[in-house]
Amino acid sequence: MIPKHLKINESSPFKSGNKKNERKTKMSEIVTKIKKVDQSLSRAVAMFRQKHGKMPNELDLMKDSAAVPLITQRKRLVKQYEYLKQEVKFAENTYKT
């Protein structure tokens, strides 16, 4: 029989793959959110083109009250994704060593 303090449980750092799976799931959720924001941004760009007859640059979009929160949200989601990606890479490197 294995002593209780040596068993691998939910809080054990040696439990295989659980954190990695959580990160991968979170990353896929973030990608889904980024895609939704991109769709909304595409609609904002289309509305700008229809109204002004030209393709907007980022400065034009930053003046659009509908696009500003979308751009801000997208930047935040991309930062979260990059952070999780680095976390996964660090965990994989740590596991290898």
mmCIF file of N, CA and C in Angstrom, residues 15-86:
data_model
loop_
_atom_site.group_PDB
_atom_site.id
_atom_site.type_symbol
_atom_site.label_atom_id
_atom_site.label_comp_id
_atom_site.label_asym_id
_atom_site.label_seq_id
_atom_site.Cartn_x
_atom_site.Cartn_y
_atom_site.Cartn_z
ATOM 1 N N LYS A 15 1.398 15.109 -11.250
ATOM 2 C CA LYS A 15 0.252 14.549 -11.964
ATOM 3 C C LYS A 15 0.432 14.832 -13.444
ATOM 4 N N SER A 16 0.336 13.837 -14.238
ATOM 5 C CA SER A 16 0.701 13.952 -15.656
ATOM 6 C C SER A 16 -0.335 14.702 -16.475
ATOM 7 N N GLY A 17 0.135 15.734 -17.185
ATOM 8 C CA GLY A 17 -0.604 16.385 -18.231
ATOM 9 C C GLY A 17 -1.801 17.236 -17.874
ATOM 10 N N ASN A 18 -2.259 17.253 -16.641
ATOM 11 C CA ASN A 18 -3.476 17.962 -16.318
ATOM 12 C C ASN A 18 -3.349 19.456 -16.597
ATOM 13 N N LYS A 19 -2.294 20.089 -16.112
ATOM 14 C CA LYS A 19 -2.089 21.512 -16.335
ATOM 15 C C LYS A 19 -1.915 21.807 -17.815
ATOM 16 N N LYS A 20 -1.181 20.934 -18.499
ATOM 17 C CA LYS A 20 -0.950 21.119 -19.931
ATOM 18 C C LYS A 20 -2.279 21.102 -20.676
ATOM 19 N N ASN A 21 -3.147 20.156 -20.337
ATOM 20 C CA ASN A 21 -4.453 20.078 -20.990
ATOM 21 C C ASN A 21 -5.295 21.308 -20.694
ATOM 22 N N GLU A 22 -5.211 21.809 -19.445
ATOM 23 C CA GLU A 22 -5.950 23.019 -19.089
ATOM 24 C C GLU A 22 -5.465 24.200 -19.918
ATOM 25 N N ARG A 23 -4.147 24.310 -20.086
ATOM 26 C CA ARG A 23 -3.583 25.409 -20.877
ATOM 27 C C ARG A 23 -4.011 25.300 -22.334
ATOM 28 N N LYS A 24 -3.937 24.082 -22.878
ATOM 29 C CA LYS A 24 -4.321 23.877 -24.282
ATOM 30 C C LYS A 24 -5.802 24.218 -24.485
ATOM 31 N N THR A 25 -6.646 23.836 -23.534
ATOM 32 C CA THR A 25 -8.072 24.150 -23.615
ATOM 33 C C THR A 25 -8.272 25.656 -23.562
ATOM 34 N N LYS A 26 -7.588 26.310 -22.638
ATOM 35 C CA LYS A 26 -7.691 27.764 -22.499
ATOM 36 C C LYS A 26 -7.205 28.452 -23.777
ATOM 37 N N MET A 27 -6.121 27.935 -24.359
ATOM 38 C CA MET A 27 -5.598 28.511 -25.595
ATOM 39 C C MET A 27 -6.617 28.391 -26.725
ATOM 40 N N SER A 28 -7.280 27.252 -26.821
ATOM 41 C CA SER A 28 -8.274 27.083 -27.894
ATOM 42 C C SER A 28 -9.486 27.985 -27.654
ATOM 43 N N GLU A 29 -9.846 28.209 -26.390
ATOM 44 C CA GLU A 29 -10.937 29.138 -26.083
ATOM 45 C C GLU A 29 -10.555 30.554 -26.494
ATOM 46 N N ILE A 30 -9.315 30.936 -26.251
ATOM 47 C CA ILE A 30 -8.848 32.273 -26.618
ATOM 48 C C ILE A 30 -8.852 32.431 -28.136
ATOM 49 N N VAL A 31 -8.405 31.401 -28.854
ATOM 50 C CA VAL A 31 -8.409 31.455 -30.318
ATOM 51 C C VAL A 31 -9.837 31.646 -30.831
ATOM 52 N N THR A 32 -10.788 30.954 -30.234
ATOM 53 C CA THR A 32 -12.192 31.095 -30.624
ATOM 54 C C THR A 32 -12.667 32.525 -30.394
ATOM 55 N N LYS A 33 -12.297 33.099 -29.245
ATOM 56 C CA LYS A 33 -12.686 34.480 -28.946
ATOM 57 C C LYS A 33 -12.041 35.459 -29.925
ATOM 58 N N ILE A 34 -10.774 35.224 -30.260
ATOM 59 C CA ILE A 34 -10.080 36.100 -31.214
ATOM 60 C C ILE A 34 -10.785 36.051 -32.576
ATOM 61 N N LYS A 35 -11.197 34.867 -32.986
ATOM 62 C CA LYS A 35 -11.908 34.733 -34.270
ATOM 63 C C LYS A 35 -13.219 35.511 -34.260
ATOM 64 N N LYS A 36 -13.935 35.485 -33.134
ATOM 65 C CA LYS A 36 -15.195 36.238 -33.026
ATOM 66 C C LYS A 36 -14.930 37.734 -33.096
ATOM 67 N N VAL A 37 -13.879 38.185 -32.417
ATOM 68 C CA VAL A 37 -13.519 39.606 -32.456
ATOM 69 C C VAL A 37 -13.115 39.996 -33.873
ATOM 70 N N ASP A 38 -12.366 39.125 -34.540
ATOM 71 C CA ASP A 38 -11.956 39.393 -35.919
ATOM 72 C C ASP A 38 -13.168 39.545 -36.845
ATOM 73 N N GLN A 39 -14.186 38.723 -36.625
ATOM 74 C CA GLN A 39 -15.407 38.839 -37.429
ATOM 75 C C GLN A 39 -16.067 40.207 -37.211
ATOM 76 N N SER A 40 -16.108 40.623 -35.948
ATOM 77 C CA SER A 40 -16.697 41.926 -35.635
ATOM 78 C C SER A 40 -15.857 43.057 -36.223
ATOM 79 N N LEU A 41 -14.541 42.906 -36.180
ATOM 80 C CA LEU A 41 -13.661 43.913 -36.778
ATOM 81 C C LEU A 41 -13.841 43.966 -38.295
ATOM 82 N N SER A 42 -14.032 42.818 -38.900
ATOM 83 C CA SER A 42 -14.269 42.779 -40.349
ATOM 84 C C SER A 42 -15.539 43.540 -40.703
ATOM 85 N N ARG A 43 -16.557 43.393 -39.871
ATOM 86 C CA ARG A 43 -17.801 44.143 -40.105
ATOM 87 C C ARG A 43 -17.565 45.646 -39.939
ATOM 88 N N ALA A 44 -16.768 46.021 -38.934
ATOM 89 C CA ALA A 44 -16.462 47.438 -38.718
ATOM 90 C C ALA A 44 -15.671 48.010 -39.896
ATOM 91 N N VAL A 45 -14.738 47.230 -40.429
ATOM 92 C CA VAL A 45 -13.960 47.656 -41.595
ATOM 93 C C VAL A 45 -14.885 47.816 -42.806
ATOM 94 N N ALA A 46 -15.784 46.871 -42.995
ATOM 95 C CA ALA A 46 -16.724 46.937 -44.123
ATOM 96 C C ALA A 46 -17.613 48.176 -44.015
ATOM 97 N N MET A 47 -18.063 48.475 -42.816
ATOM 98 C CA MET A 47 -18.895 49.666 -42.617
ATOM 99 C C MET A 47 -18.085 50.934 -42.908
ATOM 100 N N PHE A 48 -16.828 50.963 -42.487
ATOM 101 C CA PHE A 48 -15.968 52.111 -42.743
ATOM 102 C C PHE A 48 -15.772 52.284 -44.252
ATOM 103 N N ARG A 49 -15.504 51.182 -44.934
ATOM 104 C CA ARG A 49 -15.294 51.235 -46.395
ATOM 105 C C ARG A 49 -16.544 51.738 -47.111
ATOM 106 N N GLN A 50 -17.678 51.274 -46.639
ATOM 107 C CA GLN A 50 -18.939 51.689 -47.252
ATOM 108 C C GLN A 50 -19.171 53.187 -47.025
ATOM 109 N N LYS A 51 -18.853 53.651 -45.847
ATOM 110 C CA LYS A 51 -19.100 55.051 -45.485
ATOM 111 C C LYS A 51 -18.091 56.001 -46.135
ATOM 112 N N HIS A 52 -16.803 55.596 -46.156
ATOM 113 C CA HIS A 52 -15.742 56.499 -46.599
ATOM 114 C C HIS A 52 -15.151 56.146 -47.961
ATOM 115 N N GLY A 53 -15.465 54.995 -48.511
ATOM 116 C CA GLY A 53 -14.983 54.603 -49.816
ATOM 117 C C GLY A 53 -13.506 54.270 -49.885
ATOM 118 N N LYS A 54 -12.913 53.943 -48.739
ATOM 119 C CA LYS A 54 -11.496 53.546 -48.717
ATOM 120 C C LYS A 54 -11.261 52.533 -47.609
ATOM 121 N N MET A 55 -10.149 51.833 -47.735
ATOM 122 C CA MET A 55 -9.769 50.854 -46.717
ATOM 123 C C MET A 55 -9.166 51.604 -45.528
ATOM 124 N N PRO A 56 -9.660 51.344 -44.306
ATOM 125 C CA PRO A 56 -9.122 52.071 -43.151
ATOM 126 C C PRO A 56 -7.764 51.525 -42.714
ATOM 127 N N ASN A 57 -6.954 52.409 -42.150
ATOM 128 C CA ASN A 57 -5.738 51.953 -41.482
ATOM 129 C C ASN A 57 -6.041 51.897 -39.986
ATOM 130 N N GLU A 58 -5.074 51.511 -39.179
ATOM 131 C CA GLU A 58 -5.343 51.360 -37.748
ATOM 132 C C GLU A 58 -5.734 52.688 -37.106
ATOM 133 N N LEU A 59 -5.142 53.783 -37.552
ATOM 134 C CA LEU A 59 -5.480 55.097 -37.005
ATOM 135 C C LEU A 59 -6.941 55.438 -37.285
ATOM 136 N N ASP A 60 -7.398 55.133 -38.502
ATOM 137 C CA ASP A 60 -8.811 55.353 -38.833
ATOM 138 C C ASP A 60 -9.713 54.543 -37.904
ATOM 139 N N LEU A 61 -9.340 53.295 -37.673
ATOM 140 C CA LEU A 61 -10.155 52.431 -36.811
ATOM 141 C C LEU A 61 -10.127 52.893 -35.356
ATOM 142 N N MET A 62 -9.005 53.464 -34.933
ATOM 143 C CA MET A 62 -8.914 53.938 -33.548
ATOM 144 C C MET A 62 -9.805 55.165 -33.317
ATOM 145 N N LYS A 63 -10.251 55.790 -34.397
ATOM 146 C CA LYS A 63 -11.179 56.923 -34.289
ATOM 147 C C LYS A 63 -12.631 56.446 -34.300
ATOM 148 N N ASP A 64 -12.845 55.197 -34.659
ATOM 149 C CA ASP A 64 -14.189 54.624 -34.744
ATOM 150 C C ASP A 64 -14.582 54.059 -33.378
ATOM 151 N N SER A 65 -15.646 54.605 -32.820
ATOM 152 C CA SER A 65 -16.051 54.205 -31.464
ATOM 153 C C SER A 65 -16.458 52.730 -31.378
ATOM 154 N N ALA A 66 -16.891 52.131 -32.473
ATOM 155 C CA ALA A 66 -17.266 50.707 -32.461
ATOM 156 C C ALA A 66 -16.037 49.813 -32.530
ATOM 157 N N ALA A 67 -14.987 50.273 -33.196
ATOM 158 C CA ALA A 67 -13.804 49.430 -33.400
ATOM 159 C C ALA A 67 -12.826 49.476 -32.224
ATOM 160 N N VAL A 68 -12.774 50.587 -31.504
ATOM 161 C CA VAL A 68 -11.799 50.735 -30.421
ATOM 162 C C VAL A 68 -11.882 49.617 -29.390
ATOM 163 N N PRO A 69 -13.065 49.308 -28.839
ATOM 164 C CA PRO A 69 -13.105 48.220 -27.854
ATOM 165 C C PRO A 69 -12.735 46.863 -28.455
ATOM 166 N N LEU A 70 -13.038 46.666 -29.723
ATOM 167 C CA LEU A 70 -12.694 45.401 -30.382
ATOM 168 C C LEU A 70 -11.178 45.263 -30.529
ATOM 169 N N ILE A 71 -10.528 46.341 -30.935
ATOM 170 C CA ILE A 71 -9.071 46.326 -31.080
ATOM 171 C C ILE A 71 -8.414 46.088 -29.724
ATOM 172 N N THR A 72 -8.906 46.767 -28.709
ATOM 173 C CA THR A 72 -8.373 46.607 -27.352
ATOM 174 C C THR A 72 -8.555 45.174 -26.866
ATOM 175 N N GLN A 73 -9.752 44.630 -27.074
ATOM 176 C CA GLN A 73 -10.032 43.253 -26.650
ATOM 177 C C GLN A 73 -9.150 42.267 -27.395
ATOM 178 N N ARG A 74 -8.953 42.477 -28.695
ATOM 179 C CA ARG A 74 -8.130 41.573 -29.488
ATOM 180 C C ARG A 74 -6.683 41.590 -28.998
ATOM 181 N N LYS A 75 -6.168 42.768 -28.722
ATOM 182 C CA LYS A 75 -4.790 42.875 -28.227
ATOM 183 C C LYS A 75 -4.638 42.147 -26.889
ATOM 184 N N ARG A 76 -5.639 42.281 -26.016
ATOM 185 C CA ARG A 76 -5.609 41.613 -24.716
ATOM 186 C C ARG A 76 -5.638 40.094 -24.884
ATOM 187 N N LEU A 77 -6.484 39.610 -25.772
ATOM 188 C CA LEU A 77 -6.585 38.164 -26.013
ATOM 189 C C LEU A 77 -5.295 37.609 -26.616
ATOM 190 N N VAL A 78 -4.693 38.354 -27.521
ATOM 191 C CA VAL A 78 -3.443 37.906 -28.134
ATOM 192 C C VAL A 78 -2.341 37.826 -27.068
ATOM 193 N N LYS A 79 -2.307 38.792 -26.153
ATOM 194 C CA LYS A 79 -1.314 38.754 -25.068
ATOM 195 C C LYS A 79 -1.525 37.533 -24.177
ATOM 196 N N GLN A 80 -2.791 37.253 -23.862
ATOM 197 C CA GLN A 80 -3.095 36.070 -23.045
ATOM 198 C C GLN A 80 -2.648 34.802 -23.758
ATOM 199 N N TYR A 81 -2.923 34.719 -25.051
ATOM 200 C CA TYR A 81 -2.547 33.542 -25.833
ATOM 201 C C TYR A 81 -1.030 33.370 -25.842
ATOM 202 N N GLU A 82 -0.305 34.455 -26.079
ATOM 203 C CA GLU A 82 1.157 34.381 -26.120
ATOM 204 C C GLU A 82 1.720 33.966 -24.758
ATOM 205 N N TYR A 83 1.120 34.477 -23.677
ATOM 206 C CA TYR A 83 1.561 34.107 -22.335
ATOM 207 C C TYR A 83 1.369 32.608 -22.106
ATOM 208 N N LEU A 84 0.206 32.086 -22.446
ATOM 209 C CA LEU A 84 -0.061 30.664 -22.270
ATOM 210 C C LEU A 84 0.858 29.817 -23.146
ATOM 211 N N LYS A 85 1.129 30.299 -24.345
ATOM 212 C CA LYS A 85 2.025 29.590 -25.252
ATOM 213 C C LYS A 85 3.431 29.491 -24.636
ATOM 214 N N GLN A 86 3.896 30.580 -24.044
ATOM 215 C CA GLN A 86 5.202 30.564 -23.368
ATOM 216 C C GLN A 86 5.182 29.630 -22.165
#
